[in-house]
Coordinates of C-alpha atoms and ligand atoms in Angstrom, one line a residue:
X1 CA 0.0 0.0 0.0
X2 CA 1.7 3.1 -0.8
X3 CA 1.4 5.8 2.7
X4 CA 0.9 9.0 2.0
X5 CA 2.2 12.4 2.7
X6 CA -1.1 13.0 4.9
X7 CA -1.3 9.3 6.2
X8 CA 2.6 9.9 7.5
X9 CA 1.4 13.3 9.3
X10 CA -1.6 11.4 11.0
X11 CA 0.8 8.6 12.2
X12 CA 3.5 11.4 13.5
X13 CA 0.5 13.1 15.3
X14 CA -0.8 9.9 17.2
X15 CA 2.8 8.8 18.2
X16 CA 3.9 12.7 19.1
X17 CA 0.7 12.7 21.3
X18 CA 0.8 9.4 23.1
X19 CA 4.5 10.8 24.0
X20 CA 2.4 12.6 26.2
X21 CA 4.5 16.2 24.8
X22 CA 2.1 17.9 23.3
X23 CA 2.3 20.3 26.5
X24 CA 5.7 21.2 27.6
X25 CA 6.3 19.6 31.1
X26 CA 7.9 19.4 34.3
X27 CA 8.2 16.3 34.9
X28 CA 10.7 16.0 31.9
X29 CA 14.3 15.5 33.1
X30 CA 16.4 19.0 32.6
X31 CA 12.8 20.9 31.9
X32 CA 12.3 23.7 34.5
X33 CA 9.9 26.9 34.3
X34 CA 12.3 29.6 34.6
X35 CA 15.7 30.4 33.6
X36 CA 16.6 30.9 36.9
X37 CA 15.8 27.6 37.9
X38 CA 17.3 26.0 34.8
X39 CA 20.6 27.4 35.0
X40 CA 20.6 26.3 39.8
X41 CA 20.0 23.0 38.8
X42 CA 22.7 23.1 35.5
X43 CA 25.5 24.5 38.4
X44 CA 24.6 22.2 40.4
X45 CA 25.4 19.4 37.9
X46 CA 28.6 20.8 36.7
X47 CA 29.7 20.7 40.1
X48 CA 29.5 16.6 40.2
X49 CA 30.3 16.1 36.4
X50 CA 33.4 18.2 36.9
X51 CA 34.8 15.4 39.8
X52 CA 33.9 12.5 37.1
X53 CA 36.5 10.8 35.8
X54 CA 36.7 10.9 32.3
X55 CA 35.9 7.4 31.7
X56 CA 32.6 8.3 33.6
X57 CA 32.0 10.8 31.2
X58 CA 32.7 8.8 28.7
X59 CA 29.9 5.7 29.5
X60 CA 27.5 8.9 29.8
X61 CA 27.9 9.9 26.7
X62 CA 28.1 6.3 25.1
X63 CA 24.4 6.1 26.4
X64 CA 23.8 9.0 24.7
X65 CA 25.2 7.5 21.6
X66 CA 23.0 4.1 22.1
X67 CA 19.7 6.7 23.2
X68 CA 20.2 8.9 20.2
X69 CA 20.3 5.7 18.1
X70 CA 17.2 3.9 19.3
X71 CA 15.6 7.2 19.2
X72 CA 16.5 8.5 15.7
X73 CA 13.3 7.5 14.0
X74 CA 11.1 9.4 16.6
X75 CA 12.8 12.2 17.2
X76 CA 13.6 12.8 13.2
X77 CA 9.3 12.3 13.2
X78 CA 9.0 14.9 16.1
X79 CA 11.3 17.8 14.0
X80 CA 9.3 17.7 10.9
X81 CA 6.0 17.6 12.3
X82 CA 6.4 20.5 14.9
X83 CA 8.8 22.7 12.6
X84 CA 7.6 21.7 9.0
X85 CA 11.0 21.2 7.8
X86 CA 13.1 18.8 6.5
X87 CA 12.2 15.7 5.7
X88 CA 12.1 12.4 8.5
X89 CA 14.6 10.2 6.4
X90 CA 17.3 12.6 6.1
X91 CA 17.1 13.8 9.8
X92 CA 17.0 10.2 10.7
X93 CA 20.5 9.7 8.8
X94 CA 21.6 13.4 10.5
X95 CA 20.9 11.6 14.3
X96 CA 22.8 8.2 13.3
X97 CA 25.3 10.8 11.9
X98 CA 25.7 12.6 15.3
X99 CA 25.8 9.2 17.4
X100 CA 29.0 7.9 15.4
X101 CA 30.6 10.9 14.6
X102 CA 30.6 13.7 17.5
X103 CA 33.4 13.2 19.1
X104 CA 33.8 12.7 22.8
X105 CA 36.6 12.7 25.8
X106 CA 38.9 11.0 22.9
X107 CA 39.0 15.1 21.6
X108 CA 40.6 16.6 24.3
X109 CA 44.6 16.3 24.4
X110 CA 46.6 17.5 26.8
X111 CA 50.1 19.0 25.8
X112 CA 53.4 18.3 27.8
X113 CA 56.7 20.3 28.1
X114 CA 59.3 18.8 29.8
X115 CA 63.0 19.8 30.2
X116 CA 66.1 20.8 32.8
X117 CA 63.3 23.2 34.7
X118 CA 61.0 20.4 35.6
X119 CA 57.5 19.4 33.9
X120 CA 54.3 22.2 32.3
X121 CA 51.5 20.3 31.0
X122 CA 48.6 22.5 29.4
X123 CA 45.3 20.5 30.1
X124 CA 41.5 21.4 29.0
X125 CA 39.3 22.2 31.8
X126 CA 35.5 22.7 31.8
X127 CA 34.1 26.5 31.4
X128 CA 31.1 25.2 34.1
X129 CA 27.7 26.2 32.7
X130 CA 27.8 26.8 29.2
X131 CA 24.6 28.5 27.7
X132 CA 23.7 27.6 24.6
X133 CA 21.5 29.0 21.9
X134 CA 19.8 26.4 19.1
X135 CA 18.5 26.4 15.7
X136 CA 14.5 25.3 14.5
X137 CA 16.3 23.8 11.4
X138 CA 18.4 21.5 13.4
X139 CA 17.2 21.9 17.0
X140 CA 17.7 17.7 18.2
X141 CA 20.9 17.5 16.2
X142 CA 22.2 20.8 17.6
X143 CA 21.1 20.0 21.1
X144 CA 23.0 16.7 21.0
X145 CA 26.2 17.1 19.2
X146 CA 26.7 20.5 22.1
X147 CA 25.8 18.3 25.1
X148 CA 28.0 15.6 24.0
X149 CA 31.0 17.8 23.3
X150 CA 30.2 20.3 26.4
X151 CA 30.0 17.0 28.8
X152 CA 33.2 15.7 27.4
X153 CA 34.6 19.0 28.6
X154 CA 33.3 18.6 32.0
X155 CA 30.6 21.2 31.6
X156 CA 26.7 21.4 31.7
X157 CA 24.8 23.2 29.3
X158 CA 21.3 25.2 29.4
X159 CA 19.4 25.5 26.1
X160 CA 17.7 28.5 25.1
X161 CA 15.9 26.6 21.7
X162 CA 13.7 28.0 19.1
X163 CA 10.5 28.6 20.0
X164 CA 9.2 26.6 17.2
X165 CA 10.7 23.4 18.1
X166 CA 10.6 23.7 22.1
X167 CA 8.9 20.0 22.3
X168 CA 11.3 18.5 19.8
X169 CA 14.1 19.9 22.4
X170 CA 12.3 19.0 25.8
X171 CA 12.4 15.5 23.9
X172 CA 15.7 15.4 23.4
X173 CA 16.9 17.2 26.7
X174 CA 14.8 14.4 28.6
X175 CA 16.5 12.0 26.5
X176 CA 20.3 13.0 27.2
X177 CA 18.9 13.2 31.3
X178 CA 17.8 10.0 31.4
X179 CA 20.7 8.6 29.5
X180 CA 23.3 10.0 32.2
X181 CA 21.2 8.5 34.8
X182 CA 21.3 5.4 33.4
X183 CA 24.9 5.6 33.5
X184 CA 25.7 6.6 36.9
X185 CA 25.6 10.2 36.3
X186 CA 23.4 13.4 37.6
X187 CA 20.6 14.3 36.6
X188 CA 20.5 18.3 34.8
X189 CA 23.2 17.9 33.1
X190 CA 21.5 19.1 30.0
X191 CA 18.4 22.3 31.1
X192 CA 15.8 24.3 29.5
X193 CA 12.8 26.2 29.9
X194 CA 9.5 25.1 29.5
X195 CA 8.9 28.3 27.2
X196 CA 11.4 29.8 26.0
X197 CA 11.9 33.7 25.0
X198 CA 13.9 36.4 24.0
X199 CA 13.8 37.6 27.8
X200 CA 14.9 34.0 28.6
X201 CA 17.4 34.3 26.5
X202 CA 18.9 37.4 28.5
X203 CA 18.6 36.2 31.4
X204 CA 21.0 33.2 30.4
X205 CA 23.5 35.6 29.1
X206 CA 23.2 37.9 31.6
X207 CA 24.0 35.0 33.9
X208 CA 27.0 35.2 36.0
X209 CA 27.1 31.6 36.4
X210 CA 27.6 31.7 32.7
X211 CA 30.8 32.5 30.9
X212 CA 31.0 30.7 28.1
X213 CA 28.1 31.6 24.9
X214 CA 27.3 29.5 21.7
X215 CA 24.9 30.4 19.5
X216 CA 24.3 28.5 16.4
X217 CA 21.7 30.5 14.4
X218 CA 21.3 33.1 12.1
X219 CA 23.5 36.6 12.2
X220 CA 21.1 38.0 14.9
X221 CA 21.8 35.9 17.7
X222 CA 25.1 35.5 16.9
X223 CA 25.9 39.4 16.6
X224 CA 23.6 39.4 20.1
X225 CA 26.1 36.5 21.8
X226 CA 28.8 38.4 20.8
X227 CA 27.9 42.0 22.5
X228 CA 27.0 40.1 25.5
X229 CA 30.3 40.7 27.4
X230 CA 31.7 37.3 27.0
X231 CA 33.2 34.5 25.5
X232 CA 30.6 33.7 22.5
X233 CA 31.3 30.9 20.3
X234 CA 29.0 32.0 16.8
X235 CA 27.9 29.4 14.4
X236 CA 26.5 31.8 11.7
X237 CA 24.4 32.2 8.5
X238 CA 25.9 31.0 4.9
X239 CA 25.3 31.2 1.4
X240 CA 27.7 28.3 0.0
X241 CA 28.1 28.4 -3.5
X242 CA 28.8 25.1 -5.7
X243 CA 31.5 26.5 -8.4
X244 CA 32.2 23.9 -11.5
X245 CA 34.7 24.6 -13.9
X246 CA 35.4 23.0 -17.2
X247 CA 37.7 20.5 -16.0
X248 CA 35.4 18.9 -13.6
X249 CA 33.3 15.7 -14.0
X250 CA 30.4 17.6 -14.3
X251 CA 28.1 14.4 -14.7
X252 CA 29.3 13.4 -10.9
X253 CA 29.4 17.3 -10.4
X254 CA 25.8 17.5 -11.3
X255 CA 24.4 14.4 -9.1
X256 CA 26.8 15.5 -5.9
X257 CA 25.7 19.0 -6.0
X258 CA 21.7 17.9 -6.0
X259 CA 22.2 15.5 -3.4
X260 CA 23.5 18.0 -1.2
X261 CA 21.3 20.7 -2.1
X262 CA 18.3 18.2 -1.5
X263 CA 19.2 16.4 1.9
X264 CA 17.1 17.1 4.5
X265 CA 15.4 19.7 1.8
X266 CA 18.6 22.2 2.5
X267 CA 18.1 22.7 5.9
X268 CA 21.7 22.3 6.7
X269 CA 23.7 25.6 6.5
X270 CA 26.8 24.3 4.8
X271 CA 24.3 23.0 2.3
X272 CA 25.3 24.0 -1.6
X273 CA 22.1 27.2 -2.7
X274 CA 23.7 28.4 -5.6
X275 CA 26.0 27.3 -8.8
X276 CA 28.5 29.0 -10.4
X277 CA 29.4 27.5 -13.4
X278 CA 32.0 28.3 -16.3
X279 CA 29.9 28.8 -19.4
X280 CA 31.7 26.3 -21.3
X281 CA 30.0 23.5 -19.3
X282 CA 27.1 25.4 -17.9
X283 CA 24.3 23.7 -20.0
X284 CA 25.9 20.3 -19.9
X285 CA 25.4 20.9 -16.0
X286 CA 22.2 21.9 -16.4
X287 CA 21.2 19.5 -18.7
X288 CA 22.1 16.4 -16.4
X289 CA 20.7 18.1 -13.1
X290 CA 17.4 18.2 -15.0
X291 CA 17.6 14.9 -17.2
X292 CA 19.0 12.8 -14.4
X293 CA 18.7 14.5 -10.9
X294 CA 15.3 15.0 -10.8
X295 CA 15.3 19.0 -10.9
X296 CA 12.3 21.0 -12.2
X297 CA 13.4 24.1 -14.8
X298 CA 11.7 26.6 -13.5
X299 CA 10.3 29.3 -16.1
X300 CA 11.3 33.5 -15.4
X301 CA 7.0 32.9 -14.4
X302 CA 7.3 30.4 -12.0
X303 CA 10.8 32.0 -10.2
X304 CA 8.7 35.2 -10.0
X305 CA 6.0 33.3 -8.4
X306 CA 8.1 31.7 -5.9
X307 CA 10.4 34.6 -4.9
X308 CA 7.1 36.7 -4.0
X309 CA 5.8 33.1 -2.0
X310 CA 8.9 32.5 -0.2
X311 CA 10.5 36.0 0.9
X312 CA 8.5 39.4 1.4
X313 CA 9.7 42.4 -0.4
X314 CA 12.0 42.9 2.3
X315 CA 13.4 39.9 1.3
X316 CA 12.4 37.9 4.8
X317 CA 11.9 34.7 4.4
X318 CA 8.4 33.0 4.6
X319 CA 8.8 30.5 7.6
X320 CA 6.4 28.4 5.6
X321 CA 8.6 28.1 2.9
X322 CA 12.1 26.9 5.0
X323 CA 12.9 23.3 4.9
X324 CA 10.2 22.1 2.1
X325 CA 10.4 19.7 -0.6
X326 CA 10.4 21.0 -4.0
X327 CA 7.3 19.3 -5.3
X328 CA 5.4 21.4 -1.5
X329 CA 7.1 25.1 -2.7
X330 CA 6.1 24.1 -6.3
X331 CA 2.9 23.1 -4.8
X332 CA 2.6 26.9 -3.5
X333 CA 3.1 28.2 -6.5
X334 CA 0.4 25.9 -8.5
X335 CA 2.8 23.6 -10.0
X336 CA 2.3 20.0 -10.1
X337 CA 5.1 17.7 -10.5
X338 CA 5.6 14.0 -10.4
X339 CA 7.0 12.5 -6.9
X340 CA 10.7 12.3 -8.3
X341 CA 11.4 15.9 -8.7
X342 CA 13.7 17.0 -5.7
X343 CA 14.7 20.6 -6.5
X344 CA 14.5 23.6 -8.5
X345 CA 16.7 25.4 -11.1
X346 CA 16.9 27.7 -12.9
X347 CA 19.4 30.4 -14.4
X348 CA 20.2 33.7 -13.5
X349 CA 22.1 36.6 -12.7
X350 CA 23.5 36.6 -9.3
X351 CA 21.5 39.5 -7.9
X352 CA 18.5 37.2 -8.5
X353 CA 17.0 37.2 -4.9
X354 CA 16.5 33.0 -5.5
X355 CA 20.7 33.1 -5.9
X356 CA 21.6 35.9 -3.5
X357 CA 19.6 34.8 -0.5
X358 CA 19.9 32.6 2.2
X359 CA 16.7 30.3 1.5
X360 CA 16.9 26.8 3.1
X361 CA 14.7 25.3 0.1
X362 CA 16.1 22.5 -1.9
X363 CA 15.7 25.8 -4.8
X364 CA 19.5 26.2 -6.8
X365 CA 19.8 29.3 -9.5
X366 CA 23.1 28.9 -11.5
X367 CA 24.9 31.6 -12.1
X368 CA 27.4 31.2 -15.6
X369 CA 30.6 33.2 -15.5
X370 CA 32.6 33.4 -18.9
X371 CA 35.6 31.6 -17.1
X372 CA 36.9 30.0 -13.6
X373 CA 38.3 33.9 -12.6
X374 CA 34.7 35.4 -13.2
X375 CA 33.7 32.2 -11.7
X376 CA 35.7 32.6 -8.2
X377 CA 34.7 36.4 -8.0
X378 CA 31.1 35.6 -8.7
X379 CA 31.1 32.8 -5.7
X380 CA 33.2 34.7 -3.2
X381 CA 30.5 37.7 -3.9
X382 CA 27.2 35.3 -3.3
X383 CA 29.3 33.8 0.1
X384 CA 28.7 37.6 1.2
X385 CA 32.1 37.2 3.5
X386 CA 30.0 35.0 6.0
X387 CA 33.4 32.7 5.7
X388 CA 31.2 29.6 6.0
X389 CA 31.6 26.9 3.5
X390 CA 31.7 26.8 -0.4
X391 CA 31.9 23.8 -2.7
X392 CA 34.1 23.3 -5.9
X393 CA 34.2 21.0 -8.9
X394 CA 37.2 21.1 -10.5
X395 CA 39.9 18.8 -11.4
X396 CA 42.6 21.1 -11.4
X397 CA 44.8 21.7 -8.4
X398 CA 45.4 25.1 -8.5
X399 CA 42.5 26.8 -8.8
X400 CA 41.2 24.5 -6.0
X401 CA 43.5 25.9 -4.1
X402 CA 43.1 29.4 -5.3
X403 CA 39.8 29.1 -4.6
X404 CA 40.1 27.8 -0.5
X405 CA 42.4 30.8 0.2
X406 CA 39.7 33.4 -1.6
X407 CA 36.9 32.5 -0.1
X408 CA 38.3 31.9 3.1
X409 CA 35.6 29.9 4.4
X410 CA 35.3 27.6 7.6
X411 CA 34.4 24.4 5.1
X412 CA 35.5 23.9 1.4
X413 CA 34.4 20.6 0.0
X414 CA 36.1 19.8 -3.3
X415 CA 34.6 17.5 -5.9
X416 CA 31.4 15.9 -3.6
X417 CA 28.6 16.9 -2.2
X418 CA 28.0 19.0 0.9
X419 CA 27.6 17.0 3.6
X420 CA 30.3 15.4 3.5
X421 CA 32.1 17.9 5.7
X422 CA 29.8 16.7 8.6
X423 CA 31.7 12.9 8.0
X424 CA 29.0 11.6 5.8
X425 CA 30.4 10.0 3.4
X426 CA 33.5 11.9 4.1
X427 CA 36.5 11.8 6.9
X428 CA 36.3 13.2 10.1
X429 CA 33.6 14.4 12.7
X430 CA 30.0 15.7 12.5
X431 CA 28.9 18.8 14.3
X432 CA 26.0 20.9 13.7
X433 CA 27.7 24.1 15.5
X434 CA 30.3 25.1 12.5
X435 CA 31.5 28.4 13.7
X436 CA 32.1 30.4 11.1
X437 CA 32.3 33.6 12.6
X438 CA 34.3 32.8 15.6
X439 CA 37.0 30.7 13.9
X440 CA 36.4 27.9 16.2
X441 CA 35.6 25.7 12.8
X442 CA 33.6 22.5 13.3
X443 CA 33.2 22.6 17.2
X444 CA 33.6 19.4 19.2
X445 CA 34.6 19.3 22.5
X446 CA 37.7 21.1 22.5
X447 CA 36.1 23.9 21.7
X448 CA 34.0 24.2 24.9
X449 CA 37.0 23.6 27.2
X450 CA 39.6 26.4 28.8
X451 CA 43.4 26.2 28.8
X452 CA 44.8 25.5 32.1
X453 CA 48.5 25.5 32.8
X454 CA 50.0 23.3 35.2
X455 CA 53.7 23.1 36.1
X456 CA 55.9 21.7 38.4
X457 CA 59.1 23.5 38.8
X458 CA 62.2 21.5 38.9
X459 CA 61.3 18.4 39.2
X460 CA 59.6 15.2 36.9
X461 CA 61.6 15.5 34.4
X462 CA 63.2 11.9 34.0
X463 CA 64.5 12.2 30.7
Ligands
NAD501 P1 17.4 32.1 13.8 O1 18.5 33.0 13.8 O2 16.0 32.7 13.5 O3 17.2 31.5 15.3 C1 18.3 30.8 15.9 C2 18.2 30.8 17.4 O4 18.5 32.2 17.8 C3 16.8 30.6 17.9 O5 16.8 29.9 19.1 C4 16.2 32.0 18.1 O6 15.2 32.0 19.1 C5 17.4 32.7 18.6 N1 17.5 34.1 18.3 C6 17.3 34.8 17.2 N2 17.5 36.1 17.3 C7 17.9 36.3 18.6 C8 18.4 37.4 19.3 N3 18.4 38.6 18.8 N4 18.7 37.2 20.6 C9 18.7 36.0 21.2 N5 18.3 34.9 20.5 C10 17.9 35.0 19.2 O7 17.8 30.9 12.9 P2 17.0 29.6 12.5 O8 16.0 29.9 11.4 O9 16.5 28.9 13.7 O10 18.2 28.8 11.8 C11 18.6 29.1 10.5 C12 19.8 30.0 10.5 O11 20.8 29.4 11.3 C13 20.4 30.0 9.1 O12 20.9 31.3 8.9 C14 21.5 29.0 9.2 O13 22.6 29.2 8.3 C15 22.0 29.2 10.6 N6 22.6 28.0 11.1 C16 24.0 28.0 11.2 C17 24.6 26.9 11.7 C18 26.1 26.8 11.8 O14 26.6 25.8 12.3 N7 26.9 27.8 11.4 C19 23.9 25.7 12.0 C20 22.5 25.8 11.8 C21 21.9 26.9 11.4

């Protein structure tokens, strides 16, 4: 029987409400009504996570790890159907993601000197309280690759979410509770308010139990984090372009660059929203993504129709529109398409407000440049010097490299698709804090920890 897209809501609904979730609650591990309260019983957890050992953190976190797993399906069902965004099989693949690949205690290294005047080690100790500010594109995803990191450190955290996905994150802050109880741990080590606000917000950063700041969001909250007076880690807004030159495999160009465009319906910030192409190969690109990637040319009628539905004429996006499927924002627009069609293209110039903007919509303009030098200038102009990722195609060496140094951005994935700089199909670790703006890169739990220098004078050298 083939389930439809209503059938699938009606199932989420029923599960969702026999969670028993549908109101915010108390009774939720790490769920308190105030702030306040929120970040008492956070201190209070720091102040027995900070005398575990790390192996102790460690088997926490592992139960994280095995939680997150079991739980990847539900809480994937719980983000589309509170938010509206993304799509439950890609977030399902984000959580697995984020249980195998955030690192843990293995990520923070200690460095030694030793010589004539005795022994200096530098080691990594926790901040305490870390407040933390989260996403509605990837609120579980963000909550759990922080926690596990910030724990790893030695710290708590307290969660100031997105309003619009506040049950999605009680969920999930229950979930990491419960999972360092069942390993021996406190309760609280991850907190949040039952409703959260802007004022709620404040009050965490105003906080003098708090000194350490990370907001992963858009370029208000992280400008806000970093006037607060303190250390603010800021994971920031992109616009990463996909540039493909003439020497590239622009069949494999065509199919990586739509995969990454489309997962999770381009929710994910390093996600490719725009192509520059060299104009040699720009219609062979073109001709593939919409031949064998199931893209939908959209007419100069249909873009028109779509940049009015998803953006005012400020250019703010419609929240309606963040995180659909191409087929729903075609939908909108009254457009029918067949089930198979997975984004939108189209090209333009790249003040086109589809190209220039920000959208979080599986939509990709392409831009054509008369060679790679137009090429690079175009892309490094659409990045708008957020320093966040960009993508290239290219086989040649050079102007790959040319390229990383111009743009200058946090993540540069050469010759694949997006995601994998999050370890998905690529080396390395996933994280769903990249800070772009603070330099901090993909943050794991090094990046929540403070250098402490310890030295004995004189003596332990036995060299
Ligand atoms: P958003 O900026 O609207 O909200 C993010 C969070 O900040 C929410 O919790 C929101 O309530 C809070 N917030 C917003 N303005 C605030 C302010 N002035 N003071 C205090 N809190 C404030 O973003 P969103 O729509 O939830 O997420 C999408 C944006 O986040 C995109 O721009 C995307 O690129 C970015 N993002 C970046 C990363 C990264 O790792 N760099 C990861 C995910 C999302």
């Amino acid at each position: 029987m083939a389930v439809s897209e209503s059938m699938i809501q009606d199932i989420v609904k029923e599960v969702v409400a026999k969670m028993n979730i549908s109101a915010p609650s108390g009774h939720m591990h790490g769920v308190f009504p105030t702030m306040e309260e929120a970040i008492r019983e956070a201190e209070k957890a720091q102040k027995i996570v900070r005398n575990l050992s790390m192996d102790q953190r460690e088997k926490i976190i592992s139960v994280i790890r095995r939680k997150t797993r079991e739980n990847a399906e539900i809480i994937a069902r719980m983000g589309v159907d509170e938010t509206g965004m993304g799509n439950v099989g890609d977030k399902i693949l984000k959580h697995l993601l984020v249980a195998d690949k955030v690192p843990g205690t293995e990520d923070i290294k200690t460095e030694a000197y030793s010589g004539d005047r005795g022994l200096t080690l530098v080691e990594m100790g926790p901040f305490g309280v870390i407040g933390a500010i989260t996403p509605c594109t990837n609120p579980s995803e963000t909550v759990l690759c922080n926690t596990i990191g910030m724990l790893a450190g030695g710290n708590t955290v307290v969660f100031n979410p997105h309003p619009q996905a506040i049950k999605t994150t009680i969920y999930t802050i229950n979930m990491v509770n419960e999972a360092s109880l069942e390993a021996g741990g406190p309760d609280n080590v991850a907190c949040t308010v039952e409703v959260p606000t802007m004022e709620t917000s404040k009050t965490m950063m105003q906080s003098p139990v708090i000194q350490l700041l990370v907001a992963t969001g858009g370029p208000g909250v992280v400008t806000t984090v970093l006037s607060s007076g303190k250390k603010g880690i800021g994971a920031g807004a992109g616009n990463p372009p996909a540039l493909v030159d003439e020497t590239a495999d622009v069949r494999k160009a065509a199919q990586d660059i739509v995969n990454g465009c489309t997962f999770d319906n381009n929710l994910p910030c390093i996600a490719e929203k725009e192509i520059v192409a060299v104009a040699s190969i720009a219609d062979e690109l073109m001709n593939y993504m919409i031949t064998e990637q199931g893209c939908y040319l959209a007419s100069k009628e249909v873009q028109d129709k779509l940049t009015s539905t998803v953006m005012d004429a400020k250019g703010r996006l419609n929240r309606k529109c963040v995180g659909r499927s191409a087929k729903a924002l075609l939908a909108m627009v009254g457009v029918d398409v067949p089930d198979n069609i997975r984004c939108i293209v189209f090209e333009g110039p790249k003040e086109h407000p589809l190209i220039t903007t920000e959208l979080m919509m599986p939509i990709l303009g392409m831009v054509r440049c008369k060679d790679f030098d137009e090429a690079l200038e175009t892309a490094l102009w659409l990045e708008h010097g957020n320093r966040h990722s960009a993508h290239i195609h290219s086989k040649n060496v050079d102007r790959i490299t040319r390229y990383a140094k111009a743009l200058d951005t946090a993540i540069v994935v050469k010759n694949g698709p997006s995601y994998s700089a999050l370890g998905f199909g690529g080396e390395s670790i996933c994280t769903f804090t990249i800070a772009s703006r603070t330099g901090e890169g993909l943050t794991s739990a090094k990046s929540f920890v403070k250098m402490r220098r310890c030295v004995m004078s004189d003596s332990l050298c036995i060299r």
